[in-house]
Structures are given as structure tokens and as C-alpha cells.
Short mmCIF file of C-alpha atoms and ligand atoms in Angstrom, two decimals:
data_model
loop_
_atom_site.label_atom_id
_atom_site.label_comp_id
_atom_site.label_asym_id
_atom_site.label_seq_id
_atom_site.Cartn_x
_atom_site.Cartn_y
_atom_site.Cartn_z
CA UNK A 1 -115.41 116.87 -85.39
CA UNK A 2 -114.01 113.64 -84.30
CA UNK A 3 -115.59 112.75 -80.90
CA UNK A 4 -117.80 115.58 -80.69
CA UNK A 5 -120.13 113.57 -78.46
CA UNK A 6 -117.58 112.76 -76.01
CA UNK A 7 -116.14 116.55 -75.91
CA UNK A 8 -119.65 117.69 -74.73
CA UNK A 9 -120.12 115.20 -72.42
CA UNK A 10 -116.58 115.67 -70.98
CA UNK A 11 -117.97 120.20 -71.48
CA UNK A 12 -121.39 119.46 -69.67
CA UNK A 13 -119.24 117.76 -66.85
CA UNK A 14 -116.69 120.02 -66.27
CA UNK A 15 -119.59 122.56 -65.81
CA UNK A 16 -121.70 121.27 -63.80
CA UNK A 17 -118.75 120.31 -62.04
CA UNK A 18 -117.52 124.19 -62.10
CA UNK A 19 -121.05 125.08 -60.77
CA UNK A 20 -120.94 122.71 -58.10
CA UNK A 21 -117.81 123.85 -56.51
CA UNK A 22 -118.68 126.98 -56.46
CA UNK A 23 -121.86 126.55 -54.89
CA UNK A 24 -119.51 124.21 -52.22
CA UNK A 25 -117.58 127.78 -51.80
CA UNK A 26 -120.57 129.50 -50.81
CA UNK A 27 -122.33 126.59 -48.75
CA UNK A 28 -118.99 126.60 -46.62
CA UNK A 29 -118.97 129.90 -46.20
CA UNK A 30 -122.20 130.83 -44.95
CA UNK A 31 -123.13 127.55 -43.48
CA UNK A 32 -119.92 126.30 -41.92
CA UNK A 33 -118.47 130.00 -41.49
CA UNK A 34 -118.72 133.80 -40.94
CA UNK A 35 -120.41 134.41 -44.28
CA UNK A 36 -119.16 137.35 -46.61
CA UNK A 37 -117.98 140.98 -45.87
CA UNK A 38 -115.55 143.88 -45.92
CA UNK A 39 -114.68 144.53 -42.64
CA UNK A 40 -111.42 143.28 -41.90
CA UNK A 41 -112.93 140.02 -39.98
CA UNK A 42 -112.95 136.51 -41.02
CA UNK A 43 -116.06 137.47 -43.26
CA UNK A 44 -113.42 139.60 -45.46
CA UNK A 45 -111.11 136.59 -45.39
CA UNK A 46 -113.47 134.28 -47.08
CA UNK A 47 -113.81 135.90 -50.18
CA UNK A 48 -110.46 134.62 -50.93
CA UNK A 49 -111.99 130.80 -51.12
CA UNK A 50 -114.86 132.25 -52.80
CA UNK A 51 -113.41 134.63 -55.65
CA UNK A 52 -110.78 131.97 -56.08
CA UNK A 53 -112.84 129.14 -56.91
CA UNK A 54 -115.13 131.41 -59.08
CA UNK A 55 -112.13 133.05 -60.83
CA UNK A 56 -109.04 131.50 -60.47
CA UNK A 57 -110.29 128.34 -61.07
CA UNK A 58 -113.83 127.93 -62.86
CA UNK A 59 -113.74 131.34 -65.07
CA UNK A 60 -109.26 130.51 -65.78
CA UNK A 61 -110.50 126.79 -66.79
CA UNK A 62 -113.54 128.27 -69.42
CA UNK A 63 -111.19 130.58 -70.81
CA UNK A 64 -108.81 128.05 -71.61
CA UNK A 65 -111.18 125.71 -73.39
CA UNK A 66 -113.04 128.54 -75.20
CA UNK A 67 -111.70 127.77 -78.59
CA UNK A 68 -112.61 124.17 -78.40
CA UNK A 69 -116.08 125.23 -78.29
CA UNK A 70 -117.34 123.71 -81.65
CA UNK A 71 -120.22 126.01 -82.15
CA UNK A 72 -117.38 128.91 -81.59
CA UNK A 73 -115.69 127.90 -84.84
CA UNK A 74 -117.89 129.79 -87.38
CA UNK A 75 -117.02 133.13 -85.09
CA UNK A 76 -114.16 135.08 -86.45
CA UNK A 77 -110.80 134.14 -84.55
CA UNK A 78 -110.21 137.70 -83.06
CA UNK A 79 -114.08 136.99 -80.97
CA UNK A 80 -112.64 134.04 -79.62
CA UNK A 81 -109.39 135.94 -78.79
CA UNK A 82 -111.17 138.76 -77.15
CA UNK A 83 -113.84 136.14 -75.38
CA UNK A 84 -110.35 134.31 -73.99
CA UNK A 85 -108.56 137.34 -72.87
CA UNK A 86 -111.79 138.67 -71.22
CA UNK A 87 -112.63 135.84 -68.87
CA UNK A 88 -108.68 135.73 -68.08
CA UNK A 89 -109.06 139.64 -67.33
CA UNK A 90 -112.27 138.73 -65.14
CA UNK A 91 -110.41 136.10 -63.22
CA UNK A 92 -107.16 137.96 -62.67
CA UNK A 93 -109.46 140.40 -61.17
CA UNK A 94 -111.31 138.10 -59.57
CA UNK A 95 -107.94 136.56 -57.90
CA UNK A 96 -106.47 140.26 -57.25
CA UNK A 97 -109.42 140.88 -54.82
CA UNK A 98 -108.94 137.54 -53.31
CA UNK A 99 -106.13 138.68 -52.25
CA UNK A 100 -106.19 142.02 -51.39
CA UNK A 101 -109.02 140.71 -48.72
CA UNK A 102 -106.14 138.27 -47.11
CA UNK A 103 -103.84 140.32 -46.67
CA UNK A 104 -106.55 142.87 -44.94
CA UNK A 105 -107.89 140.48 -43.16
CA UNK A 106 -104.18 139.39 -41.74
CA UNK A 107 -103.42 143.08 -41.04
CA UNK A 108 -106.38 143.81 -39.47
CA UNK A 109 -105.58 140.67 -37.18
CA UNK A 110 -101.17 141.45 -36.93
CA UNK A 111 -101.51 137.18 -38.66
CA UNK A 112 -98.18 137.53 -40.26
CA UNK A 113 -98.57 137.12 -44.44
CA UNK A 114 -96.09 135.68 -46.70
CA UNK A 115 -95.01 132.41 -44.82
CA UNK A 116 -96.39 129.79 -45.77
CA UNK A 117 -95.70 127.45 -49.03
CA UNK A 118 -99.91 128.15 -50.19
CA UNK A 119 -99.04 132.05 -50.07
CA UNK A 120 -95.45 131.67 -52.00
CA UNK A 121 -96.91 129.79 -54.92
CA UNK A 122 -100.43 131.41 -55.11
CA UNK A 123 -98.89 134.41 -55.03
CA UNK A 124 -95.83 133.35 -57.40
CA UNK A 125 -99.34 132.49 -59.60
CA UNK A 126 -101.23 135.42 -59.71
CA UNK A 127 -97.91 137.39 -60.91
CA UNK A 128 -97.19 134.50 -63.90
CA UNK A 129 -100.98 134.88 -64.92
CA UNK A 130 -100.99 139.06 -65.18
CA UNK A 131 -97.65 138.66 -66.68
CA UNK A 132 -99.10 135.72 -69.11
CA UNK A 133 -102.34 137.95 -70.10
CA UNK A 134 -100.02 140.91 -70.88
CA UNK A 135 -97.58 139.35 -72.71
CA UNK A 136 -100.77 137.60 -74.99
CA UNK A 137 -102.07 140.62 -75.08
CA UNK A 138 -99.34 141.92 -76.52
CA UNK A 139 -98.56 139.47 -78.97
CA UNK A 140 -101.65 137.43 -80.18
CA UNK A 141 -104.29 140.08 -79.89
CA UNK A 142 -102.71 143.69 -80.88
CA UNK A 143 -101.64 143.61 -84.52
CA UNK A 144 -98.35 144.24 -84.28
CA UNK A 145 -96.54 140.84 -83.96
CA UNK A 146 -95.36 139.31 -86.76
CA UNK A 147 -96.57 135.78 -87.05
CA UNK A 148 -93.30 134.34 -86.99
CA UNK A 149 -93.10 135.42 -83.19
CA UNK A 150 -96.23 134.15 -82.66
CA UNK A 151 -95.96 130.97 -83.92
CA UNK A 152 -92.82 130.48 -81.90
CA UNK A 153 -94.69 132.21 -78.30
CA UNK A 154 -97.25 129.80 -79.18
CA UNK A 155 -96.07 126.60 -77.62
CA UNK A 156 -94.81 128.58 -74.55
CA UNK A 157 -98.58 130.35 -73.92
CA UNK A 158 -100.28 126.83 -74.12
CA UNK A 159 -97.16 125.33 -71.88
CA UNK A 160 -97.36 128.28 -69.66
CA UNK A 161 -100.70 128.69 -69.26
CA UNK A 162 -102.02 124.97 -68.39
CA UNK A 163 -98.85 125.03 -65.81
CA UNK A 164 -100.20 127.80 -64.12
CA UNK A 165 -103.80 126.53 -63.88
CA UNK A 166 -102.81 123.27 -63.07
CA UNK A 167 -100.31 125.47 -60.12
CA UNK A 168 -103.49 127.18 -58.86
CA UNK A 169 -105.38 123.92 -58.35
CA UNK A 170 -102.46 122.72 -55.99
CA UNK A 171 -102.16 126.23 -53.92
CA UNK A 172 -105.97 125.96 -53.58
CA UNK A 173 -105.88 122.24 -52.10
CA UNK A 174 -103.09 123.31 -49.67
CA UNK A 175 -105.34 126.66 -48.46
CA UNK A 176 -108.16 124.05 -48.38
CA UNK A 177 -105.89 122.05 -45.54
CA UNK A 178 -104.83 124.90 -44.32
CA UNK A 179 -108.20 126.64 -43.27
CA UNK A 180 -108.85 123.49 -41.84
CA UNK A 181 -106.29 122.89 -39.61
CA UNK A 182 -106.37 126.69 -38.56
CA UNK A 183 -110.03 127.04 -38.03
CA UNK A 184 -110.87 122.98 -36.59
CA UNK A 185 -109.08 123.11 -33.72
CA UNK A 186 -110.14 123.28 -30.09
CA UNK A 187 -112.97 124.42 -29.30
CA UNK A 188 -114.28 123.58 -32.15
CA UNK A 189 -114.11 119.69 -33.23
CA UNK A 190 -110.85 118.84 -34.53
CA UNK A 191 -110.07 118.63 -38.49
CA UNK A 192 -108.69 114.81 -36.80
CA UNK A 193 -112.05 113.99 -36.04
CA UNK A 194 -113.42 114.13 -39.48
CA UNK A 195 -116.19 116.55 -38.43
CA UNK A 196 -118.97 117.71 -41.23
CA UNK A 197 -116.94 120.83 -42.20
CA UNK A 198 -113.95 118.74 -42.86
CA UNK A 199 -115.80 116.00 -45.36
CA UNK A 200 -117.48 119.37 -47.15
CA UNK A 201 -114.57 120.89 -47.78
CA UNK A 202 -112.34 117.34 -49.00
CA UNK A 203 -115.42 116.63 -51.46
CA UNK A 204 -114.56 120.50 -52.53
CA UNK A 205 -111.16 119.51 -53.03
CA UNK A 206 -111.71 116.28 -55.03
CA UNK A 207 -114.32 118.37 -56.92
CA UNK A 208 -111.73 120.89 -57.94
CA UNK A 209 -109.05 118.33 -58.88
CA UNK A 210 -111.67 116.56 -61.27
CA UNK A 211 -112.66 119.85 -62.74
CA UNK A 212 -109.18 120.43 -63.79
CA UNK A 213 -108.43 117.10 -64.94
CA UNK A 214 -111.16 117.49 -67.62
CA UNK A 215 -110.34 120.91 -68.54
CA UNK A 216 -106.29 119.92 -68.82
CA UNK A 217 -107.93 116.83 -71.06
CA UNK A 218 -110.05 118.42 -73.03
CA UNK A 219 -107.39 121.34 -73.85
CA UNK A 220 -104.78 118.87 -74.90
CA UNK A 221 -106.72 116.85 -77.69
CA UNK A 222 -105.14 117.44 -80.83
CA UNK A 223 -108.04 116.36 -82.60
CA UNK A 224 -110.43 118.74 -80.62
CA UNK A 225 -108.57 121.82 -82.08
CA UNK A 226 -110.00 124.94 -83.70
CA UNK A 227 -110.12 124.34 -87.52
CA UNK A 228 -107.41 126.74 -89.04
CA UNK A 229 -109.06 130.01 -90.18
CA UNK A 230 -109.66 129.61 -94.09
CA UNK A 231 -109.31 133.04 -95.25
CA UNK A 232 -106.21 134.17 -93.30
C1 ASC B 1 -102.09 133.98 -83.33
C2 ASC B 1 -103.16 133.24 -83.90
C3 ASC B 1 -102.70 132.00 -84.22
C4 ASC B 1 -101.27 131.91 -83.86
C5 ASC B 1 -100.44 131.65 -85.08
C6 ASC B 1 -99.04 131.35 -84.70
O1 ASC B 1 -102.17 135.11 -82.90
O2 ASC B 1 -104.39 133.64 -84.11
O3 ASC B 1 -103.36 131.01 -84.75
O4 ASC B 1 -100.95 133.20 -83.28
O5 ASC B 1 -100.50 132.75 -85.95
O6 ASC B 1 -98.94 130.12 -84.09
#
């Protein structure tokens, strides 16, 4: 329980933090934008910000801290397991949608898809993250493994999975710059002028980057660890 204090302070930041940037999703949205539908318009495209920043990036980040949670420890591992690859399953959802409603939204438009460097690696991580929950699916929560292969996927599922949450984080600050540059441009005030849109949606990006610094922190603590189980 060494620095308990400090882990809930860094937890109670990190949400509030998570909360906040999602409510910065929705404010841009529906105050700066088109709001939220299905109908092939710019109103379809903005789920993506909206489902990412829920999904990708708040729900990915609790999943990964889940068994840090020190009132968590007294549950039986295989909760926590289930708990972990549940909000992963949510997000991946979540992130599936997201993009299903781009590439609509593009073909509904003839916007060509595929192009840019925000669409190679967000889509490069949405494939390593269903391939990342099957695989962990596979191994750490069916019974069949042996625990030798587990403890040797181990390493490679922490590794694999703070690089691709750390990955999302970057795609989502280039889509950030990239909405702005597409959508502030004449008539409307230039992204160059700093209008109001522009500051929002920077403070959303710094948001986001400071979210993930304290999840990436508080996941790589030794000390902050899950207790190993005592009866297995
Ligand atoms: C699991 C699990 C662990 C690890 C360990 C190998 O499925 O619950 O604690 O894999 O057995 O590192």
C-alpha cells in the first residue's frame, strides 16, 4: 500500500480529467459544430471525436489501471480479468463505430479515406487492439493456457498494450489538427487566427495528453501492483 494517498490523488485526477475531455468532445460538437447524427453529414462524422475520446481513450485508459484499484484487491482475480476485458470490449466497440461513421461520412461526401498519416495509424490501432483483446482473451482469461505461456505473453500484453494507448493518444492529437485545419478555413476564421474553436479544441488536446500521462504513470509503478493471489 505504499503511496496509497498519492495513487488516488493521481486516480481522482485522471478522472476528472477523463470526464472533462469528454465533456470538451461534446461542447465542441454541439457548440462549435453540427452536433450528432446518422445521416451521412458532418453530424455522422463527429461521432468519431466523440466515441473516440469516450472509448478509445477514457474507457482503454480505466481498463488498463483496473487492477491497481486497491479496493479491487479483495475481488477474486478472474472479476478483475473479466472487468478489464469488458471495458476493452466496450471501447473496441466504441472505436469500431467511430469509424464506421468516417468512412460513411467520406463516402457519402466521394472525401477520399485512407490517406492521411491520422487514418494509417488509427487504423493500424484499432486492428493491434482487437487483435490484443483476442489474443488475452485467449490466453489469460479461458483456462486453457498453461501458465508458463502466460507468464512469458505477460511482458508483451503490458508492452503492447500501453504502446497502443499511448499510439491512440498521438492519432487523436493529429485528427485534432486535422479537423482544424479542414474545417477553420475561409469563410470561417482561420485555425491561424487562433479563433475560440481552435483554443477549445488545443486545451482538449493538452487535456488528453495529461490524462494519459497519469494513466501510463500510474500503470507502471511497481509498487502499485496487485498483491499476488494467495490461494493460487
Ligand atoms: C494470468 C494471471 C497472471 C499471469 C501469470 C503469468 O493469466 O492471472 O497473474 O497470467 O499467471 O504471468
Amino acid at each position: 500500500m505504499e503511496g496509497y494517498g498519492l495513487f488516488l490523488v493521481l486516480l481522482v485526477s485522471a478522472l476528472l480529467l477523463g470526464f472533462l475531455s469528454v465533456l470538451f468532445a461534446l461542447v465542441w460538437v454541439f457548440h462549435y459544430r453540427e452536433g450528432l447524427s446518422w445521416d451521412g453529414g458532418s453530424a455522422e462524422f463527429n461521432w468519431h471525436p466523440v466515441l473516440i475520446i469516450t472509448g478509445f481513450i477514457f474507457i482503454q485508459g480505466i481498463a488498463i489501471i483496473v487492477y491497481r484499484l486497491p479496493w479491487t484487491w479483495k475481488c477474486s482475480k478472474l472479476l478483475i480479468k473479466f472487468i478489464h476485458a469488458g471495458l476493452n470490449t466496450i471501447a473496441m466497440i466504441l472505436a469500431i463505430v467511430s469509424l464506421v461513421a468516417v468512412f460513411d461520412f467520406h463516402n457519402a461526401k466521394n472525401i477520399p479515406n485512407m490517406y492521411s498519416l491520422h487514418s494509417w495509424i488509427g487504423l493500424t490501432a484499432v486492428i493491434f487492439y482487437t487483435l490484443q483483446l483476442v489474443l488475452g482473451f485467449a490466453v489469460f482469461l479461458l483456462p486453457f493456457a498453461p501458465v508458463s505461456l502466460r507468464a512469458s505473453l505477460m511482458p508483451i500484453h503490458i508492452y503492447s498494450g500501453l504502446l497502443i494507448f499511448a499510439t491512440v493518444i498521438a492519432t487523436a492529437l493529429m485528427g485534432f489538427t486535422e479537423k482544424l485545419i479542414f474545417a477553420l478555413k475561409t469563410p470561417a476564421p482561420a485555425y491561424s487566427t487562433s479563433p475560440p474553436e481552435a483554443i477549445f479544441v488545443n486545451t482538449l488536446g493538452l487535456l488528453v495528453v495529461i490524462f494519459g500521462a497519469l494513466i501510463l504513470w500510474m500503470a507502471t509503478r511497481p509498487h502499485w501492483k496487485r498483491p499476488p493471489e494467495q490461494n493460487s
